[in-house]
CSV table of C-alpha atoms and ligand atoms in Angstrom, one decimal:
chain,number,residue,atom,x,y,z
R,182,MET,CA,-10.0,-15.7,-4.4
R,183,SER,CA,-10.0,-13.8,-1.1
R,184,ILE,CA,-7.6,-11.0,-0.1
R,185,LEU,CA,-7.0,-10.0,3.5
R,186,VAL,CA,-5.3,-6.8,4.5
R,187,VAL,CA,-4.1,-5.4,7.8
R,188,GLY,CA,-3.0,-1.8,7.9
R,189,SER,CA,-3.8,1.7,8.9
R,190,MET,CA,-7.2,3.3,8.5
R,191,ALA,CA,-6.4,6.9,9.2
R,192,TYR,CA,-7.0,10.6,9.0
R,193,ASP,CA,-4.2,12.5,7.3
R,194,THR,CA,-3.2,16.2,7.5
R,195,VAL,CA,-1.4,16.9,4.2
R,196,GLU,CA,0.5,20.1,3.3
R,197,THR,CA,1.5,20.7,-0.3
R,198,PRO,CA,3.3,23.7,-1.7
R,199,ARG,CA,-0.2,24.9,-2.7
R,200,GLU,CA,-2.7,23.8,-0.1
R,201,ARG,CA,-3.2,22.2,3.3
R,202,ARG,CA,-5.9,19.7,4.1
R,203,GLU,CA,-6.8,18.7,7.6
R,204,ARG,CA,-7.8,15.2,8.6
R,205,GLN,CA,-8.8,13.8,5.3
R,206,LEU,CA,-9.5,10.1,4.8
R,207,GLY,CA,-6.3,8.1,4.4
R,208,GLY,CA,-4.4,5.1,5.7
R,209,ALA,CA,-2.6,2.3,4.0
R,210,ALA,CA,-5.5,-0.2,4.3
R,211,THR,CA,-8.0,2.4,3.0
R,212,PHE,CA,-6.1,3.2,-0.2
R,213,PHE,CA,-5.4,-0.5,-0.7
R,214,CYS,CA,-9.0,-1.5,-0.5
R,215,LEU,CA,-10.3,1.3,-2.7
R,216,ALA,CA,-7.6,0.6,-5.3
R,217,ALA,CA,-8.2,-3.2,-5.3
R,218,GLY,CA,-11.9,-2.5,-6.0
R,219,ALA,CA,-15.2,-4.2,-5.6
R,220,PRO,CA,-14.5,-7.5,-7.4
R,221,ALA,CA,-11.6,-8.1,-5.0
R,222,GLY,CA,-13.9,-7.6,-2.0
R,223,VAL,CA,-11.0,-7.1,0.5
R,224,ARG,CA,-11.3,-8.4,4.1
R,225,VAL,CA,-10.0,-5.7,6.4
R,226,VAL,CA,-8.4,-6.0,9.8
R,227,ALA,CA,-7.8,-2.6,11.5
R,228,VAL,CA,-9.0,-0.4,14.3
R,229,VAL,CA,-10.6,3.0,14.1
R,230,GLY,CA,-11.3,5.5,16.9
R,231,ASP,CA,-14.6,7.0,17.9
R,232,ASP,CA,-13.8,10.0,15.7
R,233,PHE,CA,-13.9,7.8,12.5
R,234,ARG,CA,-16.8,9.0,10.4
R,235,GLU,CA,-19.5,6.5,9.6
R,236,ASP,CA,-19.6,7.8,6.0
R,237,ASP,CA,-16.0,6.8,5.5
R,238,LEU,CA,-16.8,3.2,6.6
R,239,ARG,CA,-19.7,3.2,4.3
R,240,LEU,CA,-17.6,4.3,1.4
R,241,LEU,CA,-15.3,1.3,2.0
R,242,ARG,CA,-18.2,-1.1,2.2
R,243,ASP,CA,-19.7,0.4,-0.9
R,244,CYS,CA,-16.4,-0.5,-2.7
R,245,GLY,CA,-16.9,-4.1,-1.6
R,246,SER,CA,-14.7,-4.2,1.5
R,247,ASP,CA,-15.7,-6.5,4.3
R,248,LEU,CA,-15.1,-4.6,7.5
R,249,ALA,CA,-15.9,-7.5,9.9
R,250,GLY,CA,-12.3,-7.3,11.2
R,251,VAL,CA,-12.4,-3.6,11.8
R,252,GLU,CA,-12.8,-2.8,15.5
R,253,ARG,CA,-14.0,0.6,16.8
R,254,ALA,CA,-12.2,1.5,20.0
R,255,SER,CA,-12.5,4.6,22.2
R,256,GLY,CA,-9.8,7.1,21.4
R,257,CYS,CA,-8.4,8.8,18.3
R,258,SER,CA,-8.0,7.2,14.9
R,259,PHE,CA,-4.5,6.9,13.5
R,260,HIS,CA,-3.4,10.4,12.4
R,261,TRP,CA,-0.5,11.0,10.0
R,262,SER,CA,0.7,14.5,9.0
R,263,GLY,CA,3.1,15.2,6.3
R,264,ARG,CA,4.5,18.1,4.2
R,265,TYR,CA,5.5,17.8,0.5
R,266,HIS,CA,8.5,19.6,-0.9
R,267,ASP,CA,8.3,21.8,-4.0
R,268,ASP,CA,8.7,18.7,-6.2
R,269,PHE,CA,5.5,17.1,-4.8
R,270,ILE,CA,7.5,13.9,-4.4
R,271,GLU,CA,9.8,14.2,-1.3
R,272,ARG,CA,7.9,14.6,1.9
R,273,ASP,CA,8.6,15.0,5.6
R,274,THR,CA,6.5,13.3,8.2
R,275,LEU,CA,5.5,15.9,10.7
R,276,ALA,CA,3.6,13.6,13.0
R,277,THR,CA,2.6,10.0,13.4
R,278,GLU,CA,0.0,9.6,16.1
R,279,LEU,CA,-0.9,5.9,16.5
R,280,GLY,CA,-4.0,6.6,18.5
R,281,VAL,CA,-6.1,3.4,18.9
R,282,PHE,CA,-3.4,1.4,17.0
R,283,ALA,CA,-1.1,1.8,20.0
R,284,SER,CA,-3.0,-0.8,22.0
R,285,PHE,CA,-4.6,-2.7,19.1
R,286,GLU,CA,-4.9,-6.5,19.5
R,287,PRO,CA,-6.1,-7.6,16.1
R,288,ARG,CA,-8.8,-10.2,16.0
R,289,VAL,CA,-9.1,-12.0,12.7
R,290,PRO,CA,-12.6,-13.5,12.2
R,291,ALA,CA,-12.3,-17.3,12.3
R,292,ALA,CA,-13.9,-17.6,8.8
R,293,TRP,CA,-11.0,-15.5,7.4
R,294,ALA,CA,-8.4,-18.2,8.3
R,295,ASP,CA,-8.9,-19.5,4.7
R,296,SER,CA,-7.8,-16.2,3.1
R,297,ASP,CA,-5.8,-16.9,-0.1
R,298,TYR,CA,-3.9,-13.6,-0.4
R,299,VAL,CA,-2.5,-11.6,2.5
R,300,PHE,CA,-1.4,-8.0,2.2
R,301,LEU,CA,0.5,-6.8,5.3
R,302,ALA,CA,0.1,-3.1,4.7
R,303,ASN,CA,2.3,-0.5,6.4
R,304,ILE,CA,1.8,-0.9,10.2
R,305,HIS,CA,3.8,-2.2,13.2
R,306,PRO,CA,5.4,-5.5,12.1
R,307,ALA,CA,4.2,-7.2,15.3
R,308,LEU,CA,0.6,-6.5,14.2
R,309,GLN,CA,1.4,-7.8,10.7
R,310,ALA,CA,2.8,-11.0,12.3
R,311,ARG,CA,-0.2,-11.6,14.5
R,312,VAL,CA,-2.6,-11.3,11.6
R,313,LEU,CA,-0.5,-13.5,9.3
R,314,ALA,CA,-0.4,-16.2,12.1
R,315,ALA,CA,-4.2,-16.3,11.9
R,316,VAL,CA,-4.3,-17.3,8.3
R,317,THR,CA,-3.9,-21.1,7.7
R,318,ALA,CA,-2.4,-21.5,4.2
R,319,PRO,CA,-2.1,-18.3,2.2
R,320,LYS,CA,-1.1,-18.7,-1.5
R,321,LEU,CA,0.9,-15.5,-1.4
R,322,VAL,CA,2.0,-13.0,1.3
R,323,VAL,CA,3.0,-9.4,0.3
R,324,LEU,CA,4.4,-6.9,2.9
R,325,ASP,CA,4.8,-3.2,2.8
R,326,THR,CA,6.7,-1.2,5.4
R,327,MET,CA,8.3,2.2,5.9
R,328,ASN,CA,11.3,4.0,7.4
R,329,LEU,CA,9.6,4.4,10.8
R,330,TRP,CA,9.2,0.6,11.3
R,331,ILE,CA,12.6,-0.2,9.7
R,332,GLU,CA,14.3,2.2,12.2
R,333,THR,CA,12.3,1.5,15.4
R,334,THR,CA,11.1,-2.1,15.0
R,335,ARG,CA,13.7,-3.7,12.9
R,336,THR,CA,13.9,-7.0,14.9
R,337,ASP,CA,10.1,-7.5,14.6
R,338,LEU,CA,10.4,-6.8,10.9
R,339,LEU,CA,13.3,-9.2,10.3
R,340,ALA,CA,11.3,-11.9,12.2
R,341,ILE,CA,8.4,-11.8,9.8
R,342,LEU,CA,10.3,-11.5,6.5
R,343,PRO,CA,11.0,-15.2,6.1
R,344,ARG,CA,7.2,-15.8,5.8
R,345,VAL,CA,6.8,-13.1,3.1
R,346,ASP,CA,6.8,-13.8,-0.6
R,347,VAL,CA,6.9,-10.3,-2.0
R,348,LEU,CA,8.4,-7.2,-0.3
R,349,LEU,CA,6.9,-4.0,-1.7
R,350,VAL,CA,8.8,-0.9,-0.6
R,351,ASN,CA,10.0,2.4,-2.1
R,352,ASP,CA,13.7,2.9,-3.2
R,353,SER,CA,14.8,4.7,0.0
R,354,GLU,CA,13.2,2.0,2.2
R,355,ALA,CA,14.9,-0.8,0.2
R,356,ARG,CA,18.3,1.0,0.7
R,357,GLN,CA,17.6,1.6,4.4
R,358,LEU,CA,16.6,-2.0,5.0
R,359,SER,CA,19.4,-3.6,3.1
R,360,GLY,CA,22.2,-1.1,3.7
R,361,GLU,CA,23.0,-1.2,0.0
R,362,ARG,CA,22.8,1.8,-2.4
R,363,SER,CA,22.5,-0.2,-5.6
R,364,LEU,CA,18.9,-1.4,-5.9
R,365,ALA,CA,20.0,-4.6,-7.5
R,366,ARG,CA,22.2,-5.4,-4.5
R,367,ALA,CA,19.4,-4.2,-2.1
R,368,ALA,CA,17.0,-6.7,-3.8
R,369,ALA,CA,19.5,-9.5,-3.4
R,370,VAL,CA,20.0,-8.7,0.3
R,371,ILE,CA,16.2,-8.7,0.8
R,372,ASN,CA,16.0,-12.1,-1.0
R,373,GLY,CA,18.3,-13.3,1.6
R,374,LEU,CA,16.0,-12.1,4.4
R,375,GLY,CA,13.1,-14.1,3.0
R,376,PRO,CA,11.0,-12.6,0.2
R,377,ALA,CA,11.8,-14.3,-3.1
R,378,ARG,CA,10.5,-11.2,-5.0
R,379,VAL,CA,11.0,-7.5,-4.4
R,380,VAL,CA,8.9,-4.6,-5.9
R,381,ILE,CA,10.6,-1.2,-5.6
R,382,LYS,CA,8.4,1.8,-6.0
R,383,LYS,CA,10.1,4.9,-7.3
R,384,GLY,CA,7.2,7.4,-7.3
R,385,GLU,CA,7.0,9.4,-10.6
R,386,HIS,CA,9.8,7.3,-12.0
R,387,GLY,CA,7.7,4.1,-11.9
R,388,ALA,CA,8.5,0.7,-10.3
R,389,LEU,CA,10.9,-2.2,-10.5
R,390,LEU,CA,10.1,-5.9,-10.1
R,391,PHE,CA,13.0,-8.0,-9.1
R,392,GLY,CA,11.4,-11.4,-9.9
R,393,ARG,CA,12.7,-14.9,-9.5
R,394,ASP,CA,14.1,-15.1,-13.0
R,395,SER,CA,13.6,-11.6,-14.5
R,396,VAL,CA,13.6,-7.9,-13.8
R,397,LEU,CA,10.9,-5.5,-15.1
R,398,ALA,CA,11.0,-1.7,-15.1
R,399,VAL,CA,7.6,0.0,-15.5
R,400,PRO,CA,7.4,3.7,-15.9
R,401,ALA,CA,4.8,5.7,-14.1
R,402,LEU,CA,2.0,7.3,-16.2
R,403,ILE,CA,2.8,11.0,-16.9
R,404,LEU,CA,0.3,13.1,-15.0
R,405,PRO,CA,0.0,16.8,-16.0
R,406,ASP,CA,-1.4,17.9,-12.6
R,407,VAL,CA,-0.2,16.5,-9.3
R,408,VAL,CA,-2.2,17.7,-6.3
R,409,ASP,CA,-1.5,15.1,-3.5
R,410,PRO,CA,0.4,11.9,-4.0
R,411,THR,CA,-0.4,10.5,-0.6
R,412,GLY,CA,-1.6,6.9,-0.9
R,413,ALA,CA,-0.2,6.2,-4.4
R,414,GLY,CA,2.1,3.5,-3.0
R,415,ASP,CA,-0.7,1.7,-1.2
R,416,SER,CA,-2.9,2.0,-4.2
R,417,PHE,CA,-0.2,0.4,-6.3
R,418,ALA,CA,-0.3,-2.5,-3.9
R,419,GLY,CA,-4.1,-2.7,-4.2
R,420,GLY,CA,-4.0,-2.9,-8.0
R,421,PHE,CA,-1.1,-5.3,-7.9
R,422,MET,CA,-2.7,-7.7,-5.4
R,423,ALA,CA,-6.1,-7.6,-7.1
R,424,SER,CA,-4.4,-8.6,-10.4
R,425,LEU,CA,-2.5,-11.4,-8.7
R,426,ALA,CA,-5.7,-12.8,-7.1
R,427,GLU,CA,-7.5,-12.5,-10.4
R,428,GLN,CA,-4.8,-14.5,-12.1
R,429,GLY,CA,-4.8,-17.1,-9.3
R,430,VAL,CA,-1.1,-17.0,-8.8
R,431,ASP,CA,0.7,-18.6,-5.9
R,432,ARG,CA,4.3,-18.5,-4.7
R,433,THR,CA,5.4,-21.2,-7.1
R,434,THR,CA,4.1,-19.4,-10.2
R,435,GLY,CA,6.7,-17.9,-12.6
R,436,ASP,CA,7.3,-14.2,-13.1
R,437,LYS,CA,4.8,-13.6,-15.9
R,438,PRO,CA,1.7,-12.9,-13.9
R,439,PHE,CA,3.7,-10.7,-11.5
R,440,ARG,CA,4.9,-8.7,-14.5
R,441,THR,CA,1.2,-8.2,-15.6
R,442,ALA,CA,0.3,-7.2,-12.0
R,443,MET,CA,3.0,-4.5,-12.1
R,444,LEU,CA,1.0,-2.8,-14.9
R,445,ALA,CA,-2.2,-3.1,-12.9
R,446,GLY,CA,-0.5,-1.5,-9.9
R,447,THR,CA,0.9,1.3,-11.9
R,448,VAL,CA,-2.5,2.2,-13.4
R,449,ALA,CA,-4.2,2.0,-10.0
R,450,ALA,CA,-1.6,4.3,-8.4
R,451,SER,CA,-2.0,6.8,-11.3
R,452,PHE,CA,-5.5,7.8,-10.1
R,453,VAL,CA,-4.3,9.1,-6.7
R,454,PRO,CA,-2.0,12.1,-7.2
R,455,GLU,CA,-4.4,14.2,-9.3
R,456,HIS,CA,-6.8,14.7,-6.4
R,457,PHE,CA,-6.7,14.9,-2.6
R,458,SER,CA,-7.2,11.9,-0.4
R,459,VAL,CA,-9.2,9.0,-2.1
R,460,GLU,CA,-11.1,11.3,-4.5
R,461,GLY,CA,-9.1,10.1,-7.6
R,462,LEU,CA,-9.8,6.5,-6.9
R,463,LEU,CA,-13.5,7.2,-6.4
R,464,ARG,CA,-13.7,8.9,-9.8
R,465,ARG,CA,-11.9,6.0,-11.6
R,466,THR,CA,-14.0,4.3,-14.3
R,467,PRO,CA,-13.4,1.0,-16.1
R,468,ALA,CA,-13.0,2.9,-19.4
R,469,GLU,CA,-10.3,5.2,-18.0
R,470,VAL,CA,-8.5,2.2,-16.5
R,471,ALA,CA,-8.4,0.5,-19.9
R,472,ARG,CA,-7.2,3.8,-21.5
R,473,ARG,CA,-4.4,4.3,-19.1
R,474,LEU,CA,-3.3,0.6,-19.4
R,475,ALA,CA,-3.1,1.1,-23.2
R,476,VAL,CA,-1.1,4.3,-22.7
R,477,LEU,CA,1.3,2.5,-20.3
R,478,ARG,CA,1.8,-0.4,-22.7
R,479,GLU,CA,2.5,2.1,-25.5
R,480,MET,CA,5.1,3.9,-23.3
R,481,MET,CA,6.9,0.6,-22.9
R,482,VAL,CA,7.2,-0.2,-26.6
R,483,PRO,CA,10.6,0.7,-28.1
O,280,LIG,P1,1.8,6.2,0.7
O,280,LIG,O1,1.7,7.6,0.2
O,280,LIG,O2,1.2,5.2,-0.2
O,280,LIG,O3,3.1,5.8,1.2
O,280,LIG,O4,0.8,6.0,2.0
O,280,LIG,C1,0.4,7.1,2.8
O,280,LIG,C2,-0.6,6.6,3.8
O,280,LIG,O5,0.1,5.8,4.8
O,280,LIG,C3,-1.2,7.7,4.6
O,280,LIG,O6,-2.6,7.7,4.3
O,280,LIG,C4,-1.0,7.5,6.1
O,280,LIG,O7,-2.1,7.5,6.8
O,280,LIG,C5,-0.4,6.1,6.1
O,280,LIG,N1,0.8,6.1,7.0
O,280,LIG,C6,1.8,7.0,7.1
O,280,LIG,N2,2.7,6.6,8.0
O,280,LIG,C7,2.3,5.4,8.5
O,280,LIG,C8,2.8,4.5,9.5
O,280,LIG,N3,3.9,4.8,10.2
O,280,LIG,N4,2.1,3.4,9.7
O,280,LIG,C9,1.0,3.1,9.0
O,280,LIG,N5,0.5,3.9,8.1
O,280,LIG,C10,1.1,5.1,7.8
């Protein structure tokens, strides 16, 4: 089962109440691939600038990612800079520099037209649409987006949503996109825009699945030490998609495997906030994944 992703590969400057890190490895596609892990062997479509470190590409390859769709262009890599509030949850974007993404024309290798699962990670929706058009018959299409694209490229976003099976957004994005405060109403509005299922991430409060026939609320794992939550949402997506691919679901499947995938996403995301950048994902071991899954299941038992 093949997974294809398009999204940012970036350098992030992150300020927390305790520390500031300059140009650390980030990007939605980066976190997604590392979280999905080697067995998933994600096919990546993206662009990096001439400042993108060879070591960082190697790190992704070592985790099983296929970078045949990653172009190197002359210019700067995508750079995002953000500052976290005292709660380590709320954050302000200080800068979004598209760099080489501004003129990116994605080329999906012909052999990837057969991709089964497509994750349209957070990036300009016109780029998401071009990549999706290059895949012949995906079993499942999942899309993530954010306030910047909802505000500035709403028409492009609305144009692609009818081809999306699962929308994965955080609570404020769901409200912004739908114009509804109630998350149940927001999910219903989003269903009307195309996606039959909606996953709403709520940071340290967990995530909700509005499925076709059921709703599931999953708490987040309780982490004693939060250092840098950047990338937790994309890592949720990586764990979620890898689980769906492993279970071989398609858009006609019932809610059950999607509910299972919510747990995998929650566990994958939990490795991110305890360290800066991708460090927590790199330290993840199969034993610790199993332990956290057991803790999560225990938290959900009445
Ligand atoms: P998350 O914390 O999961 O929401 O994702 C944070 C990652 O998204 C960072 O590594 C950024 O590089 C990347 N990012 C932030 N803003 C954007 C944007 N407008 N488009 C694409 N990627 C972005």
